[in-house]
PDB file of C-alpha atoms in Angstrom:
ATOM      1  CA  MET A   1       0.000   0.000   0.002  1.00 88.00           C
ATOM      2  CA  ARG A   2       1.302   3.442  -0.908  1.00 96.00           C
ATOM      3  CA  ALA A   3       2.243   5.745   1.971  1.00 98.00           C
ATOM      4  CA  LEU A   4       0.171   8.872   2.472  1.00 98.00           C
ATOM      5  CA  CYS A   5       0.892  12.485   3.407  1.00 98.00           C
ATOM      6  CA  VAL A   6      -2.145  14.609   4.281  1.00 98.00           C
ATOM      7  CA  VAL A   7      -1.707  18.361   4.190  1.00 98.00           C
ATOM      8  CA  GLY A   8      -4.443  19.837   6.350  1.00 97.00           C
ATOM      9  CA  THR A   9      -5.814  18.110   9.458  1.00 97.00           C
ATOM     10  CA  GLY A  10      -9.307  19.515   9.832  1.00 94.00           C
ATOM     11  CA  LEU A  11     -12.465  17.438   9.481  1.00 95.00           C
ATOM     12  CA  ILE A  12     -11.557  15.916   6.112  1.00 96.00           C
ATOM     13  CA  GLY A  13      -7.799  15.636   6.498  1.00 97.00           C
ATOM     14  CA  GLY A  14      -8.096  14.406  10.060  1.00 97.00           C
ATOM     15  CA  SER A  15     -10.685  11.819   9.065  1.00 97.00           C
ATOM     16  CA  LEU A  16      -8.476  10.716   6.190  1.00 98.00           C
ATOM     17  CA  LEU A  17      -5.480  10.159   8.461  1.00 98.00           C
ATOM     18  CA  ARG A  18      -7.644   8.100  10.810  1.00 98.00           C
ATOM     19  CA  ALA A  19      -9.146   6.031   7.986  1.00 97.00           C
ATOM     20  CA  ALA A  20      -5.788   5.478   6.267  1.00 97.00           C
ATOM     21  CA  ARG A  21      -4.096   4.312   9.465  1.00 96.00           C
ATOM     22  CA  ALA A  22      -6.983   1.985  10.247  1.00 97.00           C
ATOM     23  CA  ALA A  23      -6.515   0.507   6.760  1.00 97.00           C
ATOM     24  CA  GLY A  24      -2.876  -0.262   7.595  1.00 96.00           C
ATOM     25  CA  ARG A  25      -1.211   2.540   5.641  1.00 96.00           C
ATOM     26  CA  GLU A  26       1.877   4.436   6.697  1.00 97.00           C
ATOM     27  CA  CYS A  27       0.702   8.029   6.928  1.00 98.00           C
ATOM     28  CA  TRP A  28       1.713  11.415   8.252  1.00 98.00           C
ATOM     29  CA  GLY A  29       0.146  14.843   8.224  1.00 98.00           C
ATOM     30  CA  VAL A  30       0.740  18.565   8.239  1.00 98.00           C
ATOM     31  CA  ALA A  31      -1.268  20.866  10.515  1.00 98.00           C
ATOM     32  CA  ALA A  32      -1.640  24.613  10.220  1.00 94.00           C
ATOM     33  CA  SER A  33      -1.043  25.278  13.907  1.00 96.00           C
ATOM     34  CA  ASP A  34       1.024  23.938  16.788  1.00 97.00           C
ATOM     35  CA  GLY A  35      -2.111  23.363  18.808  1.00 96.00           C
ATOM     36  CA  THR A  36      -3.655  21.109  16.143  1.00 96.00           C
ATOM     37  CA  ALA A  37      -0.399  19.221  15.621  1.00 97.00           C
ATOM     38  CA  GLU A  38      -0.083  18.644  19.359  1.00 97.00           C
ATOM     39  CA  ALA A  39      -3.695  17.396  19.584  1.00 97.00           C
ATOM     40  CA  ALA A  40      -3.086  14.975  16.703  1.00 97.00           C
ATOM     41  CA  ARG A  41       0.150  13.701  18.223  1.00 98.00           C
ATOM     42  CA  ALA A  42      -1.641  13.225  21.552  1.00 97.00           C
ATOM     43  CA  ASP A  43      -4.000  10.917  19.674  1.00 97.00           C
ATOM     44  CA  GLY A  44      -1.049   8.945  18.357  1.00 97.00           C
ATOM     45  CA  PHE A  45      -0.718  10.429  14.855  1.00 97.00           C
ATOM     46  CA  ASP A  46       2.441  11.552  13.108  1.00 98.00           C
ATOM     47  CA  VAL A  47       1.624  15.229  12.459  1.00 98.00           C
ATOM     48  CA  THR A  48       3.932  18.240  12.081  1.00 98.00           C
ATOM     49  CA  THR A  49       3.641  21.884  11.153  1.00 98.00           C
ATOM     50  CA  ASP A  50       6.721  21.631   8.903  1.00 98.00           C
ATOM     51  CA  LEU A  51       5.243  21.340   5.401  1.00 98.00           C
ATOM     52  CA  ASP A  52       8.606  21.249   3.632  1.00 98.00           C
ATOM     53  CA  ALA A  53       9.855  18.359   5.795  1.00 98.00           C
ATOM     54  CA  ALA A  54       6.656  16.403   5.188  1.00 98.00           C
ATOM     55  CA  LEU A  55       6.961  16.949   1.450  1.00 98.00           C
ATOM     56  CA  ARG A  56      10.611  15.866   1.401  1.00 98.00           C
ATOM     57  CA  ARG A  57       9.590  12.721   3.223  1.00 98.00           C
ATOM     58  CA  SER A  58       6.869  12.163   0.649  1.00 98.00           C
ATOM     59  CA  THR A  59       9.397  12.282  -2.175  1.00 98.00           C
ATOM     60  CA  GLU A  60      11.685   9.823  -0.394  1.00 98.00           C
ATOM     61  CA  ALA A  61       8.813   7.394   0.253  1.00 98.00           C
ATOM     62  CA  ASP A  62       7.143   7.925  -3.160  1.00 98.00           C
ATOM     63  CA  ALA A  63       4.000   8.723  -1.170  1.00 98.00           C
ATOM     64  CA  LEU A  64       0.682  10.129  -2.330  1.00 98.00           C
ATOM     65  CA  VAL A  65       0.208  13.695  -1.085  1.00 98.00           C
ATOM     66  CA  VAL A  66      -3.379  14.776  -0.377  1.00 98.00           C
ATOM     67  CA  VAL A  67      -4.107  18.501  -0.187  1.00 98.00           C
ATOM     68  CA  ALA A  68      -6.980  18.813   2.310  1.00 97.00           C
ATOM     69  CA  VAL A  69      -7.011  22.531   2.970  1.00 96.00           C
ATOM     70  CA  PRO A  70      -9.685  25.157   2.071  1.00 93.00           C
ATOM     71  CA  LEU A  71      -9.452  26.514  -1.476  1.00 94.00           C
ATOM     72  CA  PRO A  72      -7.864  29.861  -0.454  1.00 94.00           C
ATOM     73  CA  ALA A  73      -4.946  28.016   1.120  1.00 96.00           C
ATOM     74  CA  VAL A  74      -4.264  25.746  -1.898  1.00 97.00           C
ATOM     75  CA  GLU A  75      -1.939  28.151  -3.715  1.00 98.00           C
ATOM     76  CA  GLY A  76       0.425  28.407  -0.756  1.00 98.00           C
ATOM     77  CA  VAL A  77       0.635  24.624  -0.436  1.00 98.00           C
ATOM     78  CA  LEU A  78       1.266  24.134  -4.165  1.00 98.00           C
ATOM     79  CA  THR A  79       4.010  26.737  -4.123  1.00 98.00           C
ATOM     80  CA  ARG A  80       5.870  24.677  -1.523  1.00 98.00           C
ATOM     81  CA  VAL A  81       5.166  21.449  -3.469  1.00 98.00           C
ATOM     82  CA  ASP A  82       6.837  22.944  -6.512  1.00 98.00           C
ATOM     83  CA  ALA A  83       9.808  24.143  -4.483  1.00 98.00           C
ATOM     84  CA  VAL A  84      10.365  21.010  -2.405  1.00 98.00           C
ATOM     85  CA  ALA A  85       8.730  18.011  -4.143  1.00 98.00           C
ATOM     86  CA  PRO A  86       7.975  19.131  -7.706  1.00 98.00           C
ATOM     87  CA  THR A  87       7.193  15.676  -9.201  1.00 98.00           C
ATOM     88  CA  VAL A  88       5.351  14.192  -6.245  1.00 98.00           C
ATOM     89  CA  ARG A  89       2.164  12.103  -6.620  1.00 98.00           C
ATOM     90  CA  LEU A  90      -0.585  14.600  -5.774  1.00 98.00           C
ATOM     91  CA  THR A  91      -4.326  14.629  -5.209  1.00 98.00           C
ATOM     92  CA  ASP A  92      -6.680  16.782  -3.148  1.00 98.00           C
ATOM     93  CA  ALA A  93      -9.975  16.733  -1.270  1.00 97.00           C
ATOM     94  CA  VAL A  94     -11.165  20.246  -2.175  1.00 96.00           C
ATOM     95  CA  SER A  95     -14.849  20.633  -3.125  1.00 94.00           C
ATOM     96  CA  VAL A  96     -14.163  22.350  -6.485  1.00 96.00           C
ATOM     97  CA  LYS A  97     -12.004  20.826  -9.158  1.00 97.00           C
ATOM     98  CA  VAL A  98     -11.492  23.230 -12.086  1.00 97.00           C
ATOM     99  CA  ALA A  99     -10.032  25.903  -9.800  1.00 96.00           C
ATOM    100  CA  VAL A 100      -7.654  23.419  -8.164  1.00 97.00           C
ATOM    101  CA  ALA A 101      -6.557  21.970 -11.507  1.00 98.00           C
ATOM    102  CA  ASP A 102      -5.846  25.492 -12.758  1.00 97.00           C
ATOM    103  CA  ALA A 103      -3.866  26.233  -9.593  1.00 98.00           C
ATOM    104  CA  VAL A 104      -1.798  23.049  -9.995  1.00 98.00           C
ATOM    105  CA  ALA A 105      -1.037  23.933 -13.621  1.00 98.00           C
ATOM    106  CA  THR A 106       0.156  27.373 -12.488  1.00 98.00           C
ATOM    107  CA  PHE A 107       1.931  26.709  -9.198  1.00 98.00           C
ATOM    108  CA  ALA A 108       2.976  23.024  -9.324  1.00 98.00           C
ATOM    109  CA  PRO A 109       3.045  22.171 -13.017  1.00 98.00           C
ATOM    110  CA  HIS A 110       5.339  19.164 -12.707  1.00 98.00           C
ATOM    111  CA  ALA A 111       3.368  17.345  -9.997  1.00 98.00           C
ATOM    112  CA  ARG A 112       1.682  14.079 -10.933  1.00 98.00           C
ATOM    113  CA  TYR A 113      -1.775  15.407 -10.096  1.00 98.00           C
ATOM    114  CA  VAL A 114      -5.167  13.703 -10.206  1.00 98.00           C
ATOM    115  CA  GLY A 115      -8.010  15.596  -8.551  1.00 98.00           C
ATOM    116  CA  GLY A 116     -10.255  14.005  -5.986  1.00 98.00           C
ATOM    117  CA  HIS A 117     -13.252  14.917  -3.843  1.00 98.00           C
ATOM    118  CA  PRO A 118     -14.705  12.668  -1.138  1.00 97.00           C
ATOM    119  CA  MET A 119     -18.396  13.600  -0.886  1.00 95.00           C
ATOM    120  CA  ALA A 120     -18.600  13.432   2.874  1.00 93.00           C
ATOM    121  CA  GLY A 121     -18.636  15.886   5.735  1.00 82.00           C
ATOM    122  CA  THR A 122     -20.484  17.294   8.693  1.00 80.00           C
ATOM    123  CA  ALA A 123     -21.214  20.779   9.986  1.00 74.00           C
ATOM    124  CA  GLU A 124     -18.328  20.338  12.448  1.00 85.00           C
ATOM    125  CA  SER A 125     -14.706  21.232  11.787  1.00 86.00           C
ATOM    126  CA  GLY A 126     -11.195  20.801  13.174  1.00 92.00           C
ATOM    127  CA  TRP A 127      -9.076  17.833  14.226  1.00 95.00           C
ATOM    128  CA  ALA A 128     -11.419  16.796  17.033  1.00 94.00           C
ATOM    129  CA  ALA A 129     -14.290  16.450  14.567  1.00 94.00           C
ATOM    130  CA  GLY A 130     -12.428  13.840  12.493  1.00 95.00           C
ATOM    131  CA  ASP A 131     -13.909  10.372  12.139  1.00 95.00           C
ATOM    132  CA  GLY A 132     -12.251   7.365  10.541  1.00 96.00           C
ATOM    133  CA  GLU A 133     -15.672   6.155   9.346  1.00 96.00           C
ATOM    134  CA  LEU A 134     -16.603   9.459   7.677  1.00 97.00           C
ATOM    135  CA  PHE A 135     -15.987   8.221   4.126  1.00 97.00           C
ATOM    136  CA  ARG A 136     -17.574   4.785   4.470  1.00 96.00           C
ATOM    137  CA  GLY A 137     -20.234   4.359   1.796  1.00 95.00           C
ATOM    138  CA  ALA A 138     -19.618   7.868   0.404  1.00 96.00           C
ATOM    139  CA  ALA A 139     -18.951   8.749  -3.210  1.00 96.00           C
ATOM    140  CA  TRP A 140     -15.308   9.742  -3.821  1.00 98.00           C
ATOM    141  CA  VAL A 141     -14.918  11.549  -7.149  1.00 98.00           C
ATOM    142  CA  VAL A 142     -11.649  10.860  -9.006  1.00 98.00           C
ATOM    143  CA  ILE A 143     -11.140  13.253 -11.920  1.00 98.00           C
ATOM    144  CA  ALA A 144     -10.697  11.537 -15.277  1.00 98.00           C
ATOM    145  CA  ASP A 145      -9.852  14.396 -17.621  1.00 98.00           C
ATOM    146  CA  ASP A 146      -7.780  13.647 -20.682  1.00 96.00           C
ATOM    147  CA  GLY A 147      -4.086  13.546 -19.879  1.00 95.00           C
ATOM    148  CA  ALA A 148      -4.554  12.320 -16.308  1.00 96.00           C
ATOM    149  CA  ASP A 149      -1.735  10.188 -14.923  1.00 97.00           C
ATOM    150  CA  LEU A 150      -3.336   6.734 -14.854  1.00 97.00           C
ATOM    151  CA  GLU A 151      -0.883   5.359 -12.312  1.00 97.00           C
ATOM    152  CA  VAL A 152      -1.816   8.130  -9.876  1.00 98.00           C
ATOM    153  CA  TRP A 153      -5.490   7.700 -10.824  1.00 98.00           C
ATOM    154  CA  LYS A 154      -5.165   4.137  -9.577  1.00 98.00           C
ATOM    155  CA  ASP A 155      -3.479   5.366  -6.384  1.00 98.00           C
ATOM    156  CA  VAL A 156      -6.366   7.724  -5.628  1.00 98.00           C
ATOM    157  CA  ALA A 157      -9.016   5.101  -6.379  1.00 98.00           C
ATOM    158  CA  GLU A 158      -7.308   2.586  -4.106  1.00 98.00           C
ATOM    159  CA  LEU A 159      -7.092   5.177  -1.302  1.00 98.00           C
ATOM    160  CA  ALA A 160     -10.829   5.787  -1.664  1.00 98.00           C
ATOM    161  CA  TRP A 161     -11.556   2.056  -1.442  1.00 98.00           C
ATOM    162  CA  ALA A 162      -9.295   1.773   1.608  1.00 97.00           C
ATOM    163  CA  CYS A 163     -11.452   4.429   3.290  1.00 97.00           C
ATOM    164  CA  GLY A 164     -14.645   2.529   2.391  1.00 97.00           C
ATOM    165  CA  SER A 165     -15.801   4.851  -0.370  1.00 97.00           C
ATOM    166  CA  ARG A 166     -17.339   4.342  -3.803  1.00 97.00           C
ATOM    167  CA  VAL A 167     -15.117   5.551  -6.683  1.00 98.00           C
ATOM    168  CA  VAL A 168     -16.943   7.846  -9.111  1.00 98.00           C
ATOM    169  CA  PRO A 169     -14.985   8.998 -12.194  1.00 98.00           C
ATOM    170  CA  ALA A 170     -15.886  12.424 -13.638  1.00 98.00           C
ATOM    171  CA  ALA A 171     -14.585  15.343 -15.669  1.00 98.00           C
ATOM    172  CA  ALA A 172     -13.528  18.336 -13.566  1.00 98.00           C
ATOM    173  CA  ASP A 173     -16.046  20.742 -15.134  1.00 97.00           C
ATOM    174  CA  GLU A 174     -18.887  18.227 -14.900  1.00 98.00           C
ATOM    175  CA  HIS A 175     -18.017  17.619 -11.249  1.00 98.00           C
ATOM    176  CA  ASP A 176     -18.236  21.350 -10.510  1.00 97.00           C
ATOM    177  CA  LEU A 177     -21.625  21.659 -12.197  1.00 97.00           C
ATOM    178  CA  ALA A 178     -22.914  18.654 -10.252  1.00 97.00           C
ATOM    179  CA  VAL A 179     -21.711  19.780  -6.813  1.00 97.00           C
ATOM    180  CA  ALA A 180     -23.092  23.245  -7.416  1.00 97.00           C
ATOM    181  CA  ARG A 181     -26.538  21.594  -7.504  1.00 97.00           C
ATOM    182  CA  ILE A 182     -26.240  19.012  -4.742  1.00 95.00           C
ATOM    183  CA  SER A 183     -23.768  20.605  -2.299  1.00 95.00           C
ATOM    184  CA  HIS A 184     -23.143  24.301  -2.772  1.00 97.00           C
ATOM    185  CA  LEU A 185     -26.743  25.322  -3.537  1.00 97.00           C
ATOM    186  CA  PRO A 186     -28.028  23.396  -0.487  1.00 97.00           C
ATOM    187  CA  HIS A 187     -25.577  25.371   1.700  1.00 96.00           C
ATOM    188  CA  LEU A 188     -27.024  28.634   0.413  1.00 97.00           C
ATOM    189  CA  LEU A 189     -30.626  27.463   0.676  1.00 97.00           C
ATOM    190  CA  ALA A 190     -29.914  26.292   4.225  1.00 97.00           C
ATOM    191  CA  ALA A 191     -28.598  29.743   5.080  1.00 97.00           C
ATOM    192  CA  VAL A 192     -31.724  31.390   3.665  1.00 97.00           C
ATOM    193  CA  LEU A 193     -34.036  28.905   5.401  1.00 96.00           C
ATOM    194  CA  ALA A 194     -32.272  29.414   8.746  1.00 97.00           C
ATOM    195  CA  THR A 195     -32.548  33.165   8.405  1.00 97.00           C
ATOM    196  CA  VAL A 196     -36.251  33.100   7.452  1.00 96.00           C
ATOM    197  CA  GLY A 197     -36.994  30.622  10.212  1.00 96.00           C
ATOM    198  CA  ALA A 198     -35.247  32.694  12.849  1.00 96.00           C
ATOM    199  CA  GLY A 199     -37.307  35.769  11.963  1.00 94.00           C
ATOM    200  CA  GLU A 200     -37.024  38.835  14.189  1.00 93.00           C
ATOM    201  CA  PRO A 201     -34.299  38.787  16.846  1.00 92.00           C
ATOM    202  CA  ASP A 202     -36.765  39.307  19.703  1.00 91.00           C
ATOM    203  CA  ASP A 203     -39.229  36.582  18.664  1.00 94.00           C
ATOM    204  CA  ASP A 204     -38.120  32.953  19.097  1.00 95.00           C
ATOM    205  CA  LEU A 205     -41.542  31.310  18.821  1.00 95.00           C
ATOM    206  CA  ALA A 206     -40.841  29.823  15.377  1.00 95.00           C
ATOM    207  CA  LEU A 207     -37.471  28.451  16.487  1.00 95.00           C
ATOM    208  CA  ALA A 208     -39.002  26.987  19.635  1.00 96.00           C
ATOM    209  CA  LEU A 209     -41.579  25.157  17.507  1.00 96.00           C
ATOM    210  CA  SER A 210     -39.077  23.887  14.951  1.00 96.00           C
ATOM    211  CA  ALA A 211     -38.514  20.165  14.604  1.00 96.00           C
ATOM    212  CA  GLY A 212     -37.072  17.669  12.125  1.00 94.00           C
ATOM    213  CA  SER A 213     -37.762  19.384   8.833  1.00 96.00           C
ATOM    214  CA  PHE A 214     -36.192  22.651   9.944  1.00 96.00           C
ATOM    215  CA  ALA A 215     -33.261  20.892  11.614  1.00 96.00           C
ATOM    216  CA  ASP A 216     -32.573  18.753   8.520  1.00 95.00           C
ATOM    217  CA  GLY A 217     -33.001  21.637   6.115  1.00 96.00           C
ATOM    218  CA  THR A 218     -30.639  23.955   8.013  1.00 96.00           C
ATOM    219  CA  ARG A 219     -27.988  21.448   9.198  1.00 95.00           C
ATOM    220  CA  VAL A 220     -25.228  22.665   6.888  1.00 93.00           C
ATOM    221  CA  ALA A 221     -25.912  26.280   7.853  1.00 95.00           C
ATOM    222  CA  GLY A 222     -23.966  25.345  10.976  1.00 93.00           C
ATOM    223  CA  THR A 223     -20.757  24.980   8.926  1.00 92.00           C
ATOM    224  CA  ARG A 224     -18.085  27.569   9.700  1.00 90.00           C
ATOM    225  CA  PRO A 225     -18.894  30.513   7.396  1.00 94.00           C
ATOM    226  CA  GLU A 226     -15.378  30.813   5.990  1.00 92.00           C
ATOM    227  CA  LEU A 227     -15.526  27.190   4.779  1.00 89.00           C
ATOM    228  CA  THR A 228     -18.881  27.676   3.090  1.00 94.00           C
ATOM    229  CA  LEU A 229     -17.678  30.907   1.481  1.00 95.00           C
ATOM    230  CA  ALA A 230     -14.526  29.252   0.141  1.00 92.00           C
ATOM    231  CA  MET A 231     -16.314  26.429  -1.609  1.00 92.00           C
ATOM    232  CA  CYS A 232     -19.299  28.440  -2.912  1.00 96.00           C
ATOM    233  CA  GLU A 233     -17.360  31.456  -4.123  1.00 95.00           C
ATOM    234  CA  GLY A 234     -14.748  29.137  -5.603  1.00 93.00           C
ATOM    235  CA  ASN A 235     -17.433  27.599  -7.835  1.00 96.00           C
ATOM    236  CA  ARG A 236     -19.199  30.821  -8.712  1.00 96.00           C
ATOM    237  CA  SER A 237     -20.117  30.280 -12.365  1.00 94.00           C
ATOM    238  CA  ALA A 238     -21.565  26.815 -11.867  1.00 96.00           C
ATOM    239  CA  LEU A 239     -23.313  27.923  -8.675  1.00 97.00           C
ATOM    240  CA  LEU A 240     -24.894  30.922 -10.411  1.00 97.00           C
ATOM    241  CA  ALA A 241     -26.545  28.588 -12.925  1.00 96.00           C
ATOM    242  CA  ALA A 242     -27.934  26.429 -10.095  1.00 97.00           C
ATOM    243  CA  VAL A 243     -29.181  29.497  -8.200  1.00 98.00           C
ATOM    244  CA  ASP A 244     -30.895  30.790 -11.335  1.00 97.00           C
ATOM    245  CA  GLU A 245     -32.737  27.514 -11.787  1.00 97.00           C
ATOM    246  CA  ALA A 246     -33.752  27.466  -8.131  1.00 97.00           C
ATOM    247  CA  LEU A 247     -35.021  31.037  -8.323  1.00 97.00           C
ATOM    248  CA  GLY A 248     -36.996  30.172 -11.464  1.00 97.00           C
ATOM    249  CA  ARG A 249     -38.657  27.257  -9.745  1.00 97.00           C
ATOM    250  CA  LEU A 250     -39.353  29.317  -6.611  1.00 97.00           C
ATOM    251  CA  GLY A 251     -40.817  32.046  -8.783  1.00 97.00           C
ATOM    252  CA  ALA A 252     -43.081  29.580 -10.600  1.00 96.00           C
ATOM    253  CA  MET A 253     -44.191  28.099  -7.282  1.00 96.00           C
ATOM    254  CA  ARG A 254     -44.958  31.526  -5.851  1.00 96.00           C
ATOM    255  CA  GLY A 255     -46.926  32.460  -8.937  1.00 96.00           C
ATOM    256  CA  ALA A 256     -49.013  29.318  -8.703  1.00 95.00           C
ATOM    257  CA  LEU A 257     -49.611  29.790  -4.975  1.00 95.00           C
ATOM    258  CA  ALA A 258     -50.650  33.427  -5.439  1.00 96.00           C
ATOM    259  CA  SER A 259     -52.924  32.844  -8.413  1.00 95.00           C
ATOM    260  CA  THR A 260     -54.577  29.469  -7.779  1.00 93.00           C
ATOM    261  CA  GLY A 261     -53.439  28.459  -4.294  1.00 90.00           C
ATOM    262  CA  GLY A 262     -51.989  25.320  -5.835  1.00 92.00           C
ATOM    263  CA  LEU A 263     -48.592  23.790  -5.057  1.00 96.00           C
ATOM    264  CA  LYS A 264     -49.139  20.445  -6.794  1.00 95.00           C
ATOM    265  CA  ALA A 265     -46.494  20.841  -9.526  1.00 94.00           C
ATOM    266  CA  THR A 266     -43.723  21.869  -7.101  1.00 95.00           C
ATOM    267  CA  VAL A 267     -44.484  19.252  -4.453  1.00 96.00           C
ATOM    268  CA  GLU A 268     -44.899  16.371  -6.916  1.00 96.00           C
ATOM    269  CA  SER A 269     -41.743  17.320  -8.821  1.00 96.00           C
ATOM    270  CA  GLY A 270     -39.775  17.366  -5.578  1.00 96.00           C
ATOM    271  CA  TYR A 271     -41.210  14.030  -4.505  1.00 96.00           C
ATOM    272  CA  LEU A 272     -40.250  12.363  -7.785  1.00 96.00           C
ATOM    273  CA  ALA A 273     -36.759  13.862  -7.655  1.00 96.00           C
ATOM    274  CA  ARG A 274     -36.273  12.528  -4.142  1.00 96.00           C
ATOM    275  CA  GLN A 275     -37.354   9.039  -5.273  1.00 96.00           C
ATOM    276  CA  ARG A 276     -34.884   9.267  -8.137  1.00 94.00           C
ATOM    277  CA  TRP A 277     -32.126  10.181  -5.643  1.00 93.00           C
ATOM    278  CA  ALA A 278     -33.020   7.146  -3.516  1.00 93.00           C
ATOM    279  CA  SER A 279     -32.638   4.883  -6.540  1.00 90.00           C
ATOM    280  CA  THR A 280     -28.994   5.947  -6.944  1.00 90.00           C
ATOM    281  CA  ARG A 281     -27.927   4.810  -3.464  1.00 89.00           C
ATOM    282  CA  GLU A 282     -26.848   1.364  -4.663  1.00 90.00           C
ATOM    283  CA  PRO A 283     -24.911   1.994  -7.892  1.00 94.00           C
ATOM    284  CA  LEU A 284     -23.587  -0.724 -10.162  1.00 94.00           C
ATOM    285  CA  ALA A 285     -19.898  -1.398  -9.401  1.00 95.00           C
ATOM    286  CA  LEU A 286     -17.920  -2.321 -12.515  1.00 96.00           C
ATOM    287  CA  GLU A 287     -14.394  -3.582 -13.008  1.00 96.00           C
ATOM    288  CA  VAL A 288     -12.454  -1.401 -15.434  1.00 96.00           C
ATOM    289  CA  SER A 289      -9.164  -1.471 -17.322  1.00 95.00           C
ATOM    290  CA  LEU A 290      -6.837   1.526 -17.419  1.00 95.00           C
ATOM    291  CA  ASP A 291      -4.814   0.112 -20.296  1.00 93.00           C
ATOM    292  CA  GLY A 292      -6.788   1.111 -23.403  1.00 90.00           C
ATOM    293  CA  PRO A 293      -6.398   4.348 -25.375  1.00 91.00           C
ATOM    294  CA  ASP A 294      -9.952   5.395 -24.435  1.00 95.00           C
ATOM    295  CA  ALA A 295      -9.702   4.490 -20.741  1.00 97.00           C
ATOM    296  CA  LEU A 296     -10.343   8.013 -19.454  1.00 97.00           C
ATOM    297  CA  ALA A 297     -13.291   8.635 -21.787  1.00 97.00           C
ATOM    298  CA  GLU A 298     -14.797   5.313 -20.742  1.00 97.00           C
ATOM    299  CA  LEU A 299     -14.338   6.228 -17.065  1.00 97.00           C
ATOM    300  CA  ARG A 300     -16.144   9.548 -17.590  1.00 98.00           C
ATOM    301  CA  GLU A 301     -19.061   7.835 -19.311  1.00 97.00           C
ATOM    302  CA  LEU A 302     -19.292   5.302 -16.486  1.00 97.00           C
ATOM    303  CA  GLY A 303     -19.605   8.134 -13.994  1.00 97.00           C
ATOM    304  CA  ARG A 304     -22.275   9.901 -16.056  1.00 96.00           C
ATOM    305  CA  ARG A 305     -24.397   6.745 -15.919  1.00 95.00           C
ATOM    306  CA  GLY A 306     -24.294   6.822 -12.121  1.00 94.00           C
ATOM    307  CA  ASP A 307     -22.125   3.710 -11.911  1.00 96.00           C
ATOM    308  CA  VAL A 308     -18.919   3.349  -9.893  1.00 97.00           C
ATOM    309  CA  VAL A 309     -15.515   1.704 -10.330  1.00 97.00           C
ATOM    310  CA  GLY A 310     -15.472  -1.520  -8.371  1.00 96.00           C
ATOM    311  CA  GLY A 311     -12.026  -2.874  -9.245  1.00 96.00           C
ATOM    312  CA  TRP A 312      -9.507  -3.594 -11.962  1.00 96.00           C
ATOM    313  CA  LYS A 313      -9.783  -6.014 -14.858  1.00 92.00           C
TER     314      LYS A 313
END
């Protein structure tokens, strides 16, 4: 099993270190602060604040480096990658992919990079929030754009499997359009719903009456604002398209409610969409080959069908 270096030890990076060690991998991490590094070491993990030293170790061990920091911090990490470990095997866990790929091309152009995005998380953050089971059963996107290093693609897929995830191949731009709809838009709608539900500052009646639907609908509004801002603003163009569609549907619903009092079209459409979502929870896992000239195109098509990579032929 390939050794692993995780740069960033918050919820995702911390969970990844826990999951990788549980899977029997040699792994080490880089924290942004002494306090976080000390907390991780107290839990028995090999974590430092010395990014350059961790990267040199990664080169010596031919390890896979995972960038698990918020998007605004990616450039600084990549600058050090290029200076210290320019040809390292590299992936990431950032929630947007085109912006990261562009940053790699600019700041670490010689790295053997394949983008990744484990679709898992909670509203909590920091090392203490990490959970070695966080990725179990989750979709883990592995970017399959033309020109991707297939050896590193295999490394990232095998890391995802080691963490208990389902491997979903996708193009970077298609990934960003998809997550705008199912991740970034829900964060914004949760913020709006929480604000409307809270109402006036001196009237807590609505909040006192709230139950499951409000709690479920606003859960991600509890995410640290700077993390939500980083991922949503980092995917602005795709998110704008999703917001426009949502506003169009809200406008149509409001018009129907005002004119006829009817909400049938909106409610039934949502019900059918939810049933369609439920039907995707057990995707078909297929064995694939990375040897053919069209391997990456075939991987992208597999992902578009909603299937996952289950192993190698």
